[in-house]
């Protein structure tokens, strides 16, 4: 099929590359001329495991193309995917300006039947707004609008697209649904369920899923904090909980709060949508408030250890991205922790396998960056582990001891073994499990 992808951010690029890899002819549109030029030359703009290889393969095999021209993309496309940013406004609501501006541009160019597929995460009722925006400009040309939410995890996006848990199609049009069934037939033939529902239900399903996962993460973080007070061990607690089939083990790993481009934004948007309709999402407001505190928990623990002052203290940070296997730092706990440490007088030396350039763009040279995880420890009074990169879970402790000034580790991802830390003479605190010298 001929497909246009409008927007080459995280969702748009992964969607375009993976659909091209299934044999479709895909043309991706972005307003950033430099970005489009780079992608045409085979340079991928994001870090995502497994994506670069199929990105280059499909460019070479002439199934994947890039342009800044909307009209060029519309001309031959059966399906037009909107994968545009919907950032949070000051009141937490989703900003739909990018989506609706492109919808108007589609209307002006529309001459024959097209299906406009909303891949962006949008509030309930957005499909109707897109339909109205197109209709105002289209002069009666036929089209349908479909809601097709994405469920991609950063770090596993290619796998999630190629082996989705479910495919959701929100549409009341038989013609549009059949086109979408045809597009996703390679997946449904393998037994992956395709659920057809109304547009509003599809839109809310994405928000509901992300809000529930954010709540689950926040709950286990609350339990971990309570474990610190009671002497219970969160690892034992979460295992005992997870074997209950109604709960499950996934998203029951305590840490320093959720971040990224989805959970924070979607929780805010759902709260805002509720307020517009006079509904008070009390659970989600609490989730948001608890997560805000959790993001700086490690800084609070560190300040307590050093009696409230970090003046002249060098603190090493391992991990800057909001999670492993991505260079995404949006809403990353590391940024909140860095600000609090700097305000407390600390000097910071940091390492991350892929996210350091993004942090440099965000905060500049206010901290020191190292190209080696052990070099960050040189002369440090404490190490904070902020991201669950695999190389941090089995470090060379001899090299740590050779570099670090004080044997102090605060583990925000519970990667290290508390007993081993105690045996090595470290002061060690994780999240919900505390074993000291």
Short mmCIF file of N, CA and C in Angstrom, two decimals, residues 302 309-315 338 340-349 366-367:
data_model
loop_
_atom_site.label_atom_id
_atom_site.label_comp_id
_atom_site.label_asym_id
_atom_site.label_seq_id
_atom_site.Cartn_x
_atom_site.Cartn_y
_atom_site.Cartn_z
N UNK A 302 20.47 11.41 49.54
CA UNK A 302 21.86 11.84 49.54
C UNK A 302 22.06 13.03 50.50
N UNK A 309 23.94 19.23 53.40
CA UNK A 309 24.78 20.10 52.56
C UNK A 309 25.67 19.26 51.64
N UNK A 310 25.74 19.68 50.39
CA UNK A 310 26.61 19.00 49.42
C UNK A 310 27.72 19.93 48.93
N UNK A 311 27.97 21.00 49.67
CA UNK A 311 29.03 21.93 49.28
C UNK A 311 30.37 21.21 49.22
N UNK A 312 31.06 21.40 48.10
CA UNK A 312 32.38 20.80 47.85
C UNK A 312 32.31 19.28 47.71
N UNK A 313 31.11 18.74 47.52
CA UNK A 313 30.98 17.29 47.30
C UNK A 313 30.87 17.02 45.80
N UNK A 314 31.62 16.04 45.34
CA UNK A 314 31.51 15.61 43.95
C UNK A 314 30.62 14.38 43.89
N UNK A 315 29.58 14.45 43.08
CA UNK A 315 28.62 13.36 42.97
C UNK A 315 28.68 12.81 41.56
N UNK A 338 19.58 16.51 39.08
CA UNK A 338 20.70 17.40 38.80
C UNK A 338 20.43 18.81 39.34
N UNK A 340 18.45 19.74 41.75
CA UNK A 340 18.46 19.77 43.21
C UNK A 340 19.88 19.65 43.76
N UNK A 341 20.69 18.82 43.14
CA UNK A 341 22.08 18.66 43.60
C UNK A 341 22.88 19.94 43.39
N UNK A 342 22.69 20.57 42.24
CA UNK A 342 23.42 21.81 41.97
C UNK A 342 23.02 22.92 42.95
N UNK A 343 21.72 22.99 43.23
CA UNK A 343 21.25 23.99 44.20
C UNK A 343 21.82 23.74 45.59
N UNK A 344 22.18 22.48 45.87
CA UNK A 344 22.73 22.11 47.18
C UNK A 344 24.24 22.24 47.23
N UNK A 345 24.84 22.72 46.13
CA UNK A 345 26.27 22.98 46.13
C UNK A 345 27.14 21.87 45.58
N UNK A 346 26.53 20.82 45.03
CA UNK A 346 27.32 19.69 44.55
C UNK A 346 27.98 19.98 43.20
N UNK A 347 29.09 19.30 42.96
CA UNK A 347 29.69 19.24 41.63
C UNK A 347 29.35 17.88 41.05
N UNK A 348 28.96 17.85 39.79
CA UNK A 348 28.41 16.61 39.21
C UNK A 348 29.25 16.16 38.03
N UNK A 349 29.54 14.86 38.03
CA UNK A 349 30.19 14.21 36.90
C UNK A 349 29.29 13.08 36.44
N UNK A 366 26.83 22.84 32.77
CA UNK A 366 26.67 23.01 34.21
C UNK A 366 27.15 21.79 34.98
N UNK A 367 27.28 20.66 34.28
CA UNK A 367 27.86 19.46 34.88
C UNK A 367 28.97 18.95 33.96
#
